[in-house]
PDB file of C-alpha atoms in Angstrom:
ATOM      1  CA  UNK A  25     -91.179  72.137  18.899  1.00 64.00           C
ATOM      2  CA  UNK A  26     -94.180  73.209  21.420  1.00 77.00           C
ATOM      3  CA  UNK A  27     -93.165  75.421  24.242  1.00 92.00           C
ATOM      4  CA  UNK A  28     -93.255  73.854  27.914  1.00 96.00           C
ATOM      5  CA  UNK A  29     -92.312  74.343  31.283  1.00 96.00           C
ATOM      6  CA  UNK A  30     -89.213  72.576  32.833  1.00 97.00           C
ATOM      7  CA  UNK A  31     -91.775  71.321  35.587  1.00 97.00           C
ATOM      8  CA  UNK A  32     -94.232  70.050  33.234  1.00 97.00           C
ATOM      9  CA  UNK A  33     -90.914  68.164  31.568  1.00 98.00           C
ATOM     10  CA  UNK A  34     -90.198  66.620  35.208  1.00 98.00           C
ATOM     11  CA  UNK A  35     -93.408  65.572  35.715  1.00 98.00           C
ATOM     12  CA  UNK A  36     -93.124  63.548  32.353  1.00 97.00           C
ATOM     13  CA  UNK A  37     -90.159  62.274  32.952  1.00 98.00           C
ATOM     14  CA  UNK A  38     -90.645  60.511  36.454  1.00 98.00           C
ATOM     15  CA  UNK A  39     -93.507  58.639  34.569  1.00 98.00           C
ATOM     16  CA  UNK A  40     -90.984  57.904  31.710  1.00 98.00           C
ATOM     17  CA  UNK A  41     -88.211  56.543  34.280  1.00 98.00           C
ATOM     18  CA  UNK A  42     -90.901  55.232  36.834  1.00 97.00           C
ATOM     19  CA  UNK A  43     -91.417  51.770  34.551  1.00 96.00           C
ATOM     20  CA  UNK A  44     -87.857  50.661  35.170  1.00 92.00           C
ATOM     21  CA  UNK A  45     -87.252  52.304  38.076  1.00 91.00           C
ATOM     22  CA  UNK A  46     -88.588  51.526  41.762  1.00 94.00           C
ATOM     23  CA  UNK A  47     -88.220  55.050  43.039  1.00 98.00           C
ATOM     24  CA  UNK A  48     -91.019  57.230  45.439  1.00 98.00           C
ATOM     25  CA  UNK A  49     -92.324  60.224  44.943  1.00 98.00           C
ATOM     26  CA  UNK A  50     -93.239  63.239  47.795  1.00 98.00           C
ATOM     27  CA  UNK A  51     -94.891  65.972  47.707  1.00 98.00           C
ATOM     28  CA  UNK A  52     -95.743  68.451  50.253  1.00 97.00           C
ATOM     29  CA  UNK A  53     -99.233  68.970  48.610  1.00 97.00           C
ATOM     30  CA  UNK A  54     -98.396  71.139  45.391  1.00 97.00           C
ATOM     31  CA  UNK A  55     -98.623  67.956  43.503  1.00 97.00           C
ATOM     32  CA  UNK A  56    -100.603  69.739  40.746  1.00 97.00           C
ATOM     33  CA  UNK A  57     -97.972  72.904  40.420  1.00 96.00           C
ATOM     34  CA  UNK A  58     -94.637  70.554  40.686  1.00 97.00           C
ATOM     35  CA  UNK A  59     -96.433  67.892  37.994  1.00 98.00           C
ATOM     36  CA  UNK A  60     -95.676  65.034  40.470  1.00 98.00           C
ATOM     37  CA  UNK A  61     -99.536  64.580  40.419  1.00 98.00           C
ATOM     38  CA  UNK A  62     -98.513  63.194  36.533  1.00 97.00           C
ATOM     39  CA  UNK A  63     -96.929  60.521  38.189  1.00 98.00           C
ATOM     40  CA  UNK A  64     -99.496  59.958  40.898  1.00 98.00           C
ATOM     41  CA  UNK A  65    -101.569  58.897  38.280  1.00 98.00           C
ATOM     42  CA  UNK A  66     -99.687  56.196  36.920  1.00 98.00           C
ATOM     43  CA  UNK A  67     -98.201  54.824  40.173  1.00 98.00           C
ATOM     44  CA  UNK A  68    -100.259  55.588  42.858  1.00 97.00           C
ATOM     45  CA  UNK A  69     -98.733  53.216  45.004  1.00 97.00           C
ATOM     46  CA  UNK A  70     -95.149  54.700  44.960  1.00 98.00           C
ATOM     47  CA  UNK A  71     -96.665  58.309  45.170  1.00 98.00           C
ATOM     48  CA  UNK A  72     -96.718  59.955  48.974  1.00 98.00           C
ATOM     49  CA  UNK A  73     -98.591  63.593  49.576  1.00 98.00           C
ATOM     50  CA  UNK A  74     -96.855  64.297  53.250  1.00 98.00           C
ATOM     51  CA  UNK A  75     -99.030  67.569  53.018  1.00 97.00           C
ATOM     52  CA  UNK A  76     -97.730  70.934  53.955  1.00 96.00           C
ATOM     53  CA  UNK A  77     -94.624  70.087  55.890  1.00 97.00           C
ATOM     54  CA  UNK A  78     -91.453  70.254  54.264  1.00 98.00           C
ATOM     55  CA  UNK A  79     -89.114  69.798  56.598  1.00 98.00           C
ATOM     56  CA  UNK A  80     -91.252  66.859  57.596  1.00 98.00           C
ATOM     57  CA  UNK A  81     -90.881  65.314  53.916  1.00 98.00           C
ATOM     58  CA  UNK A  82     -87.493  65.795  53.723  1.00 98.00           C
ATOM     59  CA  UNK A  83     -86.963  63.627  56.560  1.00 98.00           C
ATOM     60  CA  UNK A  84     -89.726  61.002  55.152  1.00 98.00           C
ATOM     61  CA  UNK A  85     -87.706  61.094  51.856  1.00 98.00           C
ATOM     62  CA  UNK A  86     -84.495  60.758  54.217  1.00 98.00           C
ATOM     63  CA  UNK A  87     -85.939  57.773  56.444  1.00 98.00           C
ATOM     64  CA  UNK A  88     -86.784  56.181  52.784  1.00 98.00           C
ATOM     65  CA  UNK A  89     -83.950  56.673  51.238  1.00 98.00           C
ATOM     66  CA  UNK A  90     -82.021  54.860  53.767  1.00 98.00           C
ATOM     67  CA  UNK A  91     -83.757  51.306  53.202  1.00 97.00           C
ATOM     68  CA  UNK A  92     -81.669  51.120  49.774  1.00 97.00           C
ATOM     69  CA  UNK A  93     -84.765  53.097  47.548  1.00 97.00           C
ATOM     70  CA  UNK A  94     -84.631  56.266  45.146  1.00 98.00           C
ATOM     71  CA  UNK A  95     -87.004  59.224  46.310  1.00 98.00           C
ATOM     72  CA  UNK A  96     -87.650  62.184  44.911  1.00 98.00           C
ATOM     73  CA  UNK A  97     -89.500  65.136  46.634  1.00 98.00           C
ATOM     74  CA  UNK A  98     -90.631  67.941  45.385  1.00 98.00           C
ATOM     75  CA  UNK A  99     -92.146  71.532  46.251  1.00 98.00           C
ATOM     76  CA  UNK A 100     -91.409  74.789  45.273  1.00 98.00           C
ATOM     77  CA  UNK A 101     -87.679  76.225  45.572  1.00 98.00           C
ATOM     78  CA  UNK A 102     -88.619  78.804  48.226  1.00 97.00           C
ATOM     79  CA  UNK A 103     -90.261  75.486  50.626  1.00 97.00           C
ATOM     80  CA  UNK A 104     -87.316  72.922  49.287  1.00 98.00           C
ATOM     81  CA  UNK A 105     -84.928  75.008  49.365  1.00 97.00           C
ATOM     82  CA  UNK A 106     -84.999  77.588  51.588  1.00 97.00           C
ATOM     83  CA  UNK A 107     -88.054  75.963  54.777  1.00 97.00           C
ATOM     84  CA  UNK A 108     -86.729  72.636  54.826  1.00 98.00           C
ATOM     85  CA  UNK A 109     -83.016  73.776  54.407  1.00 98.00           C
ATOM     86  CA  UNK A 110     -82.054  72.432  57.853  1.00 98.00           C
ATOM     87  CA  UNK A 111     -83.621  68.678  57.117  1.00 98.00           C
ATOM     88  CA  UNK A 112     -82.094  68.749  53.429  1.00 98.00           C
ATOM     89  CA  UNK A 113     -78.530  69.816  55.162  1.00 98.00           C
ATOM     90  CA  UNK A 114     -78.805  66.978  58.337  1.00 98.00           C
ATOM     91  CA  UNK A 115     -81.216  64.514  56.762  1.00 98.00           C
ATOM     92  CA  UNK A 116     -80.544  63.909  53.840  1.00 98.00           C
ATOM     93  CA  UNK A 117     -76.781  65.176  52.518  1.00 98.00           C
ATOM     94  CA  UNK A 118     -74.910  64.590  55.666  1.00 98.00           C
ATOM     95  CA  UNK A 119     -75.639  61.005  55.675  1.00 98.00           C
ATOM     96  CA  UNK A 120     -75.612  61.325  52.448  1.00 98.00           C
ATOM     97  CA  UNK A 121     -79.138  59.409  51.058  1.00 98.00           C
ATOM     98  CA  UNK A 122     -80.170  59.283  47.385  1.00 98.00           C
ATOM     99  CA  UNK A 123     -82.860  62.045  47.621  1.00 98.00           C
ATOM    100  CA  UNK A 124     -83.700  64.003  44.432  1.00 98.00           C
ATOM    101  CA  UNK A 125     -84.679  67.251  44.996  1.00 98.00           C
ATOM    102  CA  UNK A 126     -86.599  68.486  42.377  1.00 98.00           C
ATOM    103  CA  UNK A 127     -87.900  72.187  43.294  1.00 98.00           C
ATOM    104  CA  UNK A 128     -90.456  73.979  40.444  1.00 97.00           C
ATOM    105  CA  UNK A 129     -91.278  78.092  40.912  1.00 96.00           C
ATOM    106  CA  UNK A 130     -87.683  79.327  41.502  1.00 96.00           C
ATOM    107  CA  UNK A 131     -86.516  82.379  40.387  1.00 96.00           C
ATOM    108  CA  UNK A 132     -88.309  85.443  39.474  1.00 96.00           C
ATOM    109  CA  UNK A 133     -90.497  84.049  36.924  1.00 94.00           C
ATOM    110  CA  UNK A 134     -93.311  82.889  39.527  1.00 91.00           C
ATOM    111  CA  UNK A 135     -94.808  86.303  38.587  1.00 87.00           C
ATOM    112  CA  UNK A 136     -97.508  87.804  40.485  1.00 91.00           C
ATOM    113  CA  UNK A 137     -96.889  85.700  43.651  1.00 89.00           C
ATOM    114  CA  UNK A 138     -93.636  88.359  44.778  1.00 91.00           C
ATOM    115  CA  UNK A 139     -90.936  88.279  46.630  1.00 93.00           C
ATOM    116  CA  UNK A 140     -92.252  85.744  49.111  1.00 93.00           C
ATOM    117  CA  UNK A 141     -92.264  82.996  46.868  1.00 94.00           C
ATOM    118  CA  UNK A 142     -89.734  83.831  44.151  1.00 95.00           C
ATOM    119  CA  UNK A 143     -86.679  81.846  45.132  1.00 96.00           C
ATOM    120  CA  UNK A 144     -83.449  84.098  44.238  1.00 97.00           C
ATOM    121  CA  UNK A 145     -81.318  81.928  46.726  1.00 98.00           C
ATOM    122  CA  UNK A 146     -81.883  78.248  46.197  1.00 98.00           C
ATOM    123  CA  UNK A 147     -78.713  77.541  44.288  1.00 98.00           C
ATOM    124  CA  UNK A 148     -76.356  79.302  46.901  1.00 98.00           C
ATOM    125  CA  UNK A 149     -78.116  77.455  49.811  1.00 98.00           C
ATOM    126  CA  UNK A 150     -77.855  74.206  47.943  1.00 98.00           C
ATOM    127  CA  UNK A 151     -74.870  74.852  45.958  1.00 98.00           C
ATOM    128  CA  UNK A 152     -72.632  74.937  49.640  1.00 98.00           C
ATOM    129  CA  UNK A 153     -73.964  72.081  51.521  1.00 98.00           C
ATOM    130  CA  UNK A 154     -71.893  69.227  51.096  1.00 98.00           C
ATOM    131  CA  UNK A 155     -72.133  66.050  49.103  1.00 98.00           C
ATOM    132  CA  UNK A 156     -75.483  67.660  46.902  1.00 98.00           C
ATOM    133  CA  UNK A 157     -75.016  67.950  43.110  1.00 98.00           C
ATOM    134  CA  UNK A 158     -77.011  71.317  41.505  1.00 98.00           C
ATOM    135  CA  UNK A 159     -78.955  70.741  38.477  1.00 98.00           C
ATOM    136  CA  UNK A 160     -80.382  73.998  36.566  1.00 98.00           C
ATOM    137  CA  UNK A 161     -82.043  72.678  33.339  1.00 98.00           C
ATOM    138  CA  UNK A 162     -83.421  75.192  30.634  1.00 98.00           C
ATOM    139  CA  UNK A 163     -86.227  73.147  28.801  1.00 98.00           C
ATOM    140  CA  UNK A 164     -87.497  69.836  28.218  1.00 97.00           C
ATOM    141  CA  UNK A 165     -84.695  67.524  27.078  1.00 97.00           C
ATOM    142  CA  UNK A 166     -82.144  68.995  29.061  1.00 98.00           C
ATOM    143  CA  UNK A 167     -84.438  68.108  32.382  1.00 98.00           C
ATOM    144  CA  UNK A 168     -85.387  65.045  31.125  1.00 98.00           C
ATOM    145  CA  UNK A 169     -81.315  64.557  31.117  1.00 98.00           C
ATOM    146  CA  UNK A 170     -80.707  65.807  34.455  1.00 98.00           C
ATOM    147  CA  UNK A 171     -83.909  63.622  35.738  1.00 98.00           C
ATOM    148  CA  UNK A 172     -81.781  60.604  33.924  1.00 98.00           C
ATOM    149  CA  UNK A 173     -78.701  61.764  35.479  1.00 98.00           C
ATOM    150  CA  UNK A 174     -79.969  62.147  39.387  1.00 98.00           C
ATOM    151  CA  UNK A 175     -81.395  58.446  38.843  1.00 98.00           C
ATOM    152  CA  UNK A 176     -78.061  56.887  38.300  1.00 98.00           C
ATOM    153  CA  UNK A 177     -76.407  58.791  40.720  1.00 98.00           C
ATOM    154  CA  UNK A 178     -75.982  57.299  43.955  1.00 98.00           C
ATOM    155  CA  UNK A 179     -76.576  60.601  46.190  1.00 98.00           C
ATOM    156  CA  UNK A 180     -78.495  63.599  47.019  1.00 98.00           C
ATOM    157  CA  UNK A 181     -79.292  66.163  43.949  1.00 98.00           C
ATOM    158  CA  UNK A 182     -80.708  69.134  43.440  1.00 98.00           C
ATOM    159  CA  UNK A 183     -82.611  70.194  39.992  1.00 98.00           C
ATOM    160  CA  UNK A 184     -84.079  73.735  39.561  1.00 98.00           C
ATOM    161  CA  UNK A 185     -87.031  73.593  37.948  1.00 98.00           C
ATOM    162  CA  UNK A 186     -89.623  76.505  36.661  1.00 96.00           C
ATOM    163  CA  UNK A 187     -92.680  77.396  36.278  1.00 94.00           C
ATOM    164  CA  UNK A 188     -93.034  79.267  32.902  1.00 94.00           C
ATOM    165  CA  UNK A 189     -93.007  77.496  30.032  1.00 95.00           C
ATOM    166  CA  UNK A 190     -89.913  78.097  27.458  1.00 96.00           C
ATOM    167  CA  UNK A 191     -88.737  76.974  23.882  1.00 95.00           C
ATOM    168  CA  UNK A 192     -87.185  73.980  22.953  1.00 96.00           C
ATOM    169  CA  UNK A 193     -83.258  73.597  22.369  1.00 96.00           C
ATOM    170  CA  UNK A 194     -82.625  70.248  22.988  1.00 97.00           C
ATOM    171  CA  UNK A 195     -84.303  67.476  21.398  1.00 94.00           C
ATOM    172  CA  UNK A 196     -86.909  65.997  23.684  1.00 91.00           C
ATOM    173  CA  UNK A 197     -85.510  62.921  23.944  1.00 93.00           C
ATOM    174  CA  UNK A 198     -82.184  63.233  23.854  1.00 95.00           C
ATOM    175  CA  UNK A 199     -79.495  62.266  26.142  1.00 94.00           C
ATOM    176  CA  UNK A 200     -76.977  65.263  27.666  1.00 97.00           C
ATOM    177  CA  UNK A 201     -74.100  64.205  29.637  1.00 97.00           C
ATOM    178  CA  UNK A 202     -74.956  66.074  32.784  1.00 97.00           C
ATOM    179  CA  UNK A 203     -73.251  65.862  35.939  1.00 98.00           C
ATOM    180  CA  UNK A 204     -70.222  68.204  35.568  1.00 98.00           C
ATOM    181  CA  UNK A 205     -70.954  69.336  32.198  1.00 98.00           C
ATOM    182  CA  UNK A 206     -72.172  71.602  30.059  1.00 98.00           C
ATOM    183  CA  UNK A 207     -73.492  72.204  26.277  1.00 98.00           C
ATOM    184  CA  UNK A 208     -71.459  74.490  24.001  1.00 98.00           C
ATOM    185  CA  UNK A 209     -75.085  75.440  22.516  1.00 97.00           C
ATOM    186  CA  UNK A 210     -73.646  79.153  19.741  1.00 97.00           C
ATOM    187  CA  UNK A 211     -70.041  79.341  19.096  1.00 97.00           C
ATOM    188  CA  UNK A 212     -68.136  82.525  18.971  1.00 97.00           C
ATOM    189  CA  UNK A 213     -64.714  84.258  19.119  1.00 97.00           C
ATOM    190  CA  UNK A 214     -65.213  87.990  21.135  1.00 98.00           C
ATOM    191  CA  UNK A 215     -67.034  86.943  23.777  1.00 98.00           C
ATOM    192  CA  UNK A 216     -68.211  84.069  26.188  1.00 98.00           C
ATOM    193  CA  UNK A 217     -72.009  83.931  27.727  1.00 98.00           C
ATOM    194  CA  UNK A 218     -72.227  81.467  29.889  1.00 98.00           C
ATOM    195  CA  UNK A 219     -76.270  80.883  31.099  1.00 98.00           C
ATOM    196  CA  UNK A 220     -78.094  78.612  33.108  1.00 98.00           C
ATOM    197  CA  UNK A 221     -82.153  77.575  33.259  1.00 98.00           C
ATOM    198  CA  UNK A 222     -84.449  80.354  31.904  1.00 97.00           C
ATOM    199  CA  UNK A 223     -82.208  82.533  30.824  1.00 98.00           C
ATOM    200  CA  UNK A 224     -80.535  80.617  28.447  1.00 98.00           C
ATOM    201  CA  UNK A 225     -83.080  81.962  25.917  1.00 97.00           C
ATOM    202  CA  UNK A 226     -82.677  85.475  27.265  1.00 98.00           C
ATOM    203  CA  UNK A 227     -79.189  84.950  25.921  1.00 98.00           C
ATOM    204  CA  UNK A 228     -80.209  83.143  22.785  1.00 98.00           C
ATOM    205  CA  UNK A 229     -82.191  86.513  22.072  1.00 98.00           C
ATOM    206  CA  UNK A 230     -79.534  88.554  22.770  1.00 98.00           C
ATOM    207  CA  UNK A 231     -77.159  86.821  20.401  1.00 98.00           C
ATOM    208  CA  UNK A 232     -79.326  87.673  17.764  1.00 98.00           C
ATOM    209  CA  UNK A 233     -79.004  91.292  18.836  1.00 98.00           C
ATOM    210  CA  UNK A 234     -74.864  90.739  19.123  1.00 98.00           C
ATOM    211  CA  UNK A 235     -74.924  89.193  15.365  1.00 97.00           C
ATOM    212  CA  UNK A 236     -76.696  92.034  13.706  1.00 97.00           C
ATOM    213  CA  UNK A 237     -73.164  94.252  15.153  1.00 96.00           C
ATOM    214  CA  UNK A 238     -70.362  92.107  14.161  1.00 97.00           C
ATOM    215  CA  UNK A 239     -70.038  90.603  18.095  1.00 98.00           C
ATOM    216  CA  UNK A 240     -69.289  86.791  17.863  1.00 98.00           C
ATOM    217  CA  UNK A 241     -70.366  85.375  21.083  1.00 98.00           C
ATOM    218  CA  UNK A 242     -70.015  81.721  22.484  1.00 98.00           C
ATOM    219  CA  UNK A 243     -73.065  80.758  24.441  1.00 98.00           C
ATOM    220  CA  UNK A 244     -72.857  77.817  26.700  1.00 98.00           C
ATOM    221  CA  UNK A 245     -75.710  76.417  28.677  1.00 98.00           C
ATOM    222  CA  UNK A 246     -74.378  75.019  32.185  1.00 98.00           C
ATOM    223  CA  UNK A 247     -76.928  72.967  33.362  1.00 98.00           C
ATOM    224  CA  UNK A 248     -74.582  71.582  35.912  1.00 98.00           C
ATOM    225  CA  UNK A 249     -73.413  74.163  38.496  1.00 98.00           C
ATOM    226  CA  UNK A 250     -72.444  71.570  41.072  1.00 98.00           C
ATOM    227  CA  UNK A 251     -70.012  70.399  39.929  1.00 98.00           C
ATOM    228  CA  UNK A 252     -69.490  72.938  37.117  1.00 98.00           C
ATOM    229  CA  UNK A 253     -68.023  72.162  34.570  1.00 98.00           C
ATOM    230  CA  UNK A 254     -64.310  73.826  35.039  1.00 98.00           C
ATOM    231  CA  UNK A 255     -62.640  72.641  31.725  1.00 98.00           C
ATOM    232  CA  UNK A 256     -65.503  74.778  29.325  1.00 98.00           C
ATOM    233  CA  UNK A 257     -65.083  77.883  31.316  1.00 98.00           C
ATOM    234  CA  UNK A 258     -61.080  77.579  31.363  1.00 98.00           C
ATOM    235  CA  UNK A 259     -61.202  77.062  27.586  1.00 98.00           C
ATOM    236  CA  UNK A 260     -63.658  80.166  27.054  1.00 98.00           C
ATOM    237  CA  UNK A 261     -62.024  82.510  28.931  1.00 98.00           C
ATOM    238  CA  UNK A 262     -58.787  81.201  27.310  1.00 98.00           C
ATOM    239  CA  UNK A 263     -60.242  81.441  23.710  1.00 98.00           C
ATOM    240  CA  UNK A 264     -62.548  84.647  24.057  1.00 98.00           C
ATOM    241  CA  UNK A 265     -60.762  86.370  26.719  1.00 98.00           C
ATOM    242  CA  UNK A 266     -64.103  87.511  28.696  1.00 98.00           C
ATOM    243  CA  UNK A 267     -66.919  85.986  30.219  1.00 98.00           C
ATOM    244  CA  UNK A 268     -70.546  87.222  31.010  1.00 98.00           C
ATOM    245  CA  UNK A 269     -72.690  84.836  33.126  1.00 98.00           C
ATOM    246  CA  UNK A 270     -76.265  84.786  33.039  1.00 98.00           C
ATOM    247  CA  UNK A 271     -78.661  83.787  35.709  1.00 98.00           C
ATOM    248  CA  UNK A 272     -82.060  84.165  37.445  1.00 98.00           C
ATOM    249  CA  UNK A 273     -80.791  84.781  40.766  1.00 98.00           C
ATOM    250  CA  UNK A 274     -79.032  86.353  43.486  1.00 98.00           C
ATOM    251  CA  UNK A 275     -75.888  87.636  41.895  1.00 98.00           C
ATOM    252  CA  UNK A 276     -74.117  85.760  45.693  1.00 98.00           C
ATOM    253  CA  UNK A 277     -73.179  82.193  45.563  1.00 97.00           C
ATOM    254  CA  UNK A 278     -74.687  80.896  42.341  1.00 97.00           C
ATOM    255  CA  UNK A 279     -73.787  80.978  38.570  1.00 98.00           C
ATOM    256  CA  UNK A 280     -71.433  84.478  38.839  1.00 98.00           C
ATOM    257  CA  UNK A 281     -69.763  83.242  41.733  1.00 98.00           C
ATOM    258  CA  UNK A 282     -68.541  79.845  40.594  1.00 98.00           C
ATOM    259  CA  UNK A 283     -67.494  80.663  37.580  1.00 98.00           C
ATOM    260  CA  UNK A 284     -65.738  83.474  38.586  1.00 98.00           C
ATOM    261  CA  UNK A 285     -63.988  81.411  41.751  1.00 98.00           C
ATOM    262  CA  UNK A 286     -62.471  79.393  38.296  1.00 98.00           C
ATOM    263  CA  UNK A 287     -61.274  82.309  36.289  1.00 98.00           C
ATOM    264  CA  UNK A 288     -59.417  83.982  38.941  1.00 98.00           C
ATOM    265  CA  UNK A 289     -58.236  79.963  40.212  1.00 98.00           C
ATOM    266  CA  UNK A 290     -56.761  78.979  36.342  1.00 98.00           C
ATOM    267  CA  UNK A 291     -57.095  82.046  33.563  1.00 97.00           C
ATOM    268  CA  UNK A 292     -58.160  85.679  35.125  1.00 98.00           C
ATOM    269  CA  UNK A 293     -60.216  87.702  32.226  1.00 98.00           C
ATOM    270  CA  UNK A 294     -62.678  89.924  33.071  1.00 98.00           C
ATOM    271  CA  UNK A 295     -65.976  88.244  34.275  1.00 98.00           C
ATOM    272  CA  UNK A 296     -69.040  90.438  34.571  1.00 98.00           C
ATOM    273  CA  UNK A 297     -72.650  88.725  35.614  1.00 98.00           C
ATOM    274  CA  UNK A 298     -76.233  89.560  34.682  1.00 98.00           C
ATOM    275  CA  UNK A 299     -78.447  88.065  37.663  1.00 98.00           C
ATOM    276  CA  UNK A 300     -80.293  89.653  40.202  1.00 98.00           C
ATOM    277  CA  UNK A 301     -78.591  92.326  42.428  1.00 96.00           C
ATOM    278  CA  UNK A 302     -79.081  91.496  46.142  1.00 95.00           C
ATOM    279  CA  UNK A 303     -82.409  92.691  45.274  1.00 95.00           C
ATOM    280  CA  UNK A 304     -85.828  90.979  46.943  1.00 96.00           C
ATOM    281  CA  UNK A 305     -88.357  89.894  44.073  1.00 94.00           C
ATOM    282  CA  UNK A 306     -91.747  92.080  43.250  1.00 94.00           C
ATOM    283  CA  UNK A 307     -95.066  90.447  42.361  1.00 95.00           C
ATOM    284  CA  UNK A 308     -96.134  91.558  38.120  1.00 95.00           C
ATOM    285  CA  UNK A 309     -95.928  89.848  35.241  1.00 95.00           C
ATOM    286  CA  UNK A 310     -93.312  88.190  34.260  1.00 94.00           C
ATOM    287  CA  UNK A 311     -91.858  90.000  31.635  1.00 94.00           C
ATOM    288  CA  UNK A 312     -92.162  93.185  33.947  1.00 96.00           C
ATOM    289  CA  UNK A 313     -90.641  91.666  36.778  1.00 96.00           C
ATOM    290  CA  UNK A 314     -87.778  90.393  34.698  1.00 97.00           C
ATOM    291  CA  UNK A 315     -87.351  93.774  32.911  1.00 97.00           C
ATOM    292  CA  UNK A 316     -87.153  95.414  36.549  1.00 96.00           C
ATOM    293  CA  UNK A 317     -84.085  93.234  37.356  1.00 97.00           C
ATOM    294  CA  UNK A 318     -82.385  93.438  34.188  1.00 97.00           C
ATOM    295  CA  UNK A 319     -82.756  90.204  33.104  1.00 98.00           C
ATOM    296  CA  UNK A 320     -83.407  90.736  29.646  1.00 98.00           C
ATOM    297  CA  UNK A 321     -81.809  90.353  26.261  1.00 98.00           C
ATOM    298  CA  UNK A 322     -80.946  94.436  26.140  1.00 98.00           C
ATOM    299  CA  UNK A 323     -79.021  94.463  29.498  1.00 98.00           C
ATOM    300  CA  UNK A 324     -77.065  91.501  28.226  1.00 98.00           C
ATOM    301  CA  UNK A 325     -76.191  92.704  25.447  1.00 98.00           C
ATOM    302  CA  UNK A 326     -74.945  95.860  27.354  1.00 98.00           C
ATOM    303  CA  UNK A 327     -73.306  93.900  29.848  1.00 98.00           C
ATOM    304  CA  UNK A 328     -71.506  91.732  26.726  1.00 98.00           C
ATOM    305  CA  UNK A 329     -70.185  95.368  25.390  1.00 98.00           C
ATOM    306  CA  UNK A 330     -68.703  96.431  28.550  1.00 98.00           C
ATOM    307  CA  UNK A 331     -66.935  92.873  29.264  1.00 98.00           C
ATOM    308  CA  UNK A 332     -65.119  93.563  26.005  1.00 98.00           C
ATOM    309  CA  UNK A 333     -64.394  96.841  26.634  1.00 97.00           C
ATOM    310  CA  UNK A 334     -62.498  95.564  29.870  1.00 97.00           C
ATOM    311  CA  UNK A 335     -60.899  92.846  27.541  1.00 97.00           C
ATOM    312  CA  UNK A 336     -59.748  95.416  25.118  1.00 95.00           C
ATOM    313  CA  UNK A 337     -58.378  98.157  28.036  1.00 91.00           C
ATOM    314  CA  UNK A 338     -56.130  94.996  29.546  1.00 83.00           C
TER     315      UNK A 338
END
């Protein structure tokens, strides 16, 4: 299978589903980067470039959605979740408009663009807004499934997409059950690693190292951040006794925070994070940036061992 970025899979999904769904696509003058230009080339009458005015784009999306249309609005995560936060909150989520915010270039893997563009807070920002669903696919197949689920869902959805090309884990045309669900992609009994987005791939690399050391890790791809798959989390806590969360996002308000809340309320076990530890990003080559912030297979392995030690010493 070829490597493909989730932003590219998003562009392809828009074209595919656009044939049978009369939705409108908006962009803020970044269509070649967000890959909505793929849709524009096929359906130019249903594409609007709103210019470098992300807040206005969100209000335009809300207005069009109020007429009964499904609307996709895209920009970089820093602009869609950050710059346009007020318009997303008050114009889209509060009246529960049928707008799908698909934000690319999320997380540290923007690389050389540096701290101002490395949005490590978007999952937290969007998850705290009432009525907003939050999805984070890891590859082309799960991206396609997320876009399909977003179209079928009546209400606002935030989908986090990346710039980095990644291997395909799922079949390109799979049909995953997305909203409030997850997929266990590796079975194990010693520890559960719950990962999302890009970090699913780093987690699978870590699993190979752990296997060589006799540690059997369950891996859950948590592509639905809100609502989260509580049943899968409680089952994992019960059966493996400890959990490690892995995300290309700040430690606050994202996967670690949400998983920890479920665990504390239902089945208290050790939960440790691999995440951005309350720091701004920095400019650099992607592998070097990820390494500088501990988003590596080696740190996942180290954190897993700490979690197992806490479990065994309880």
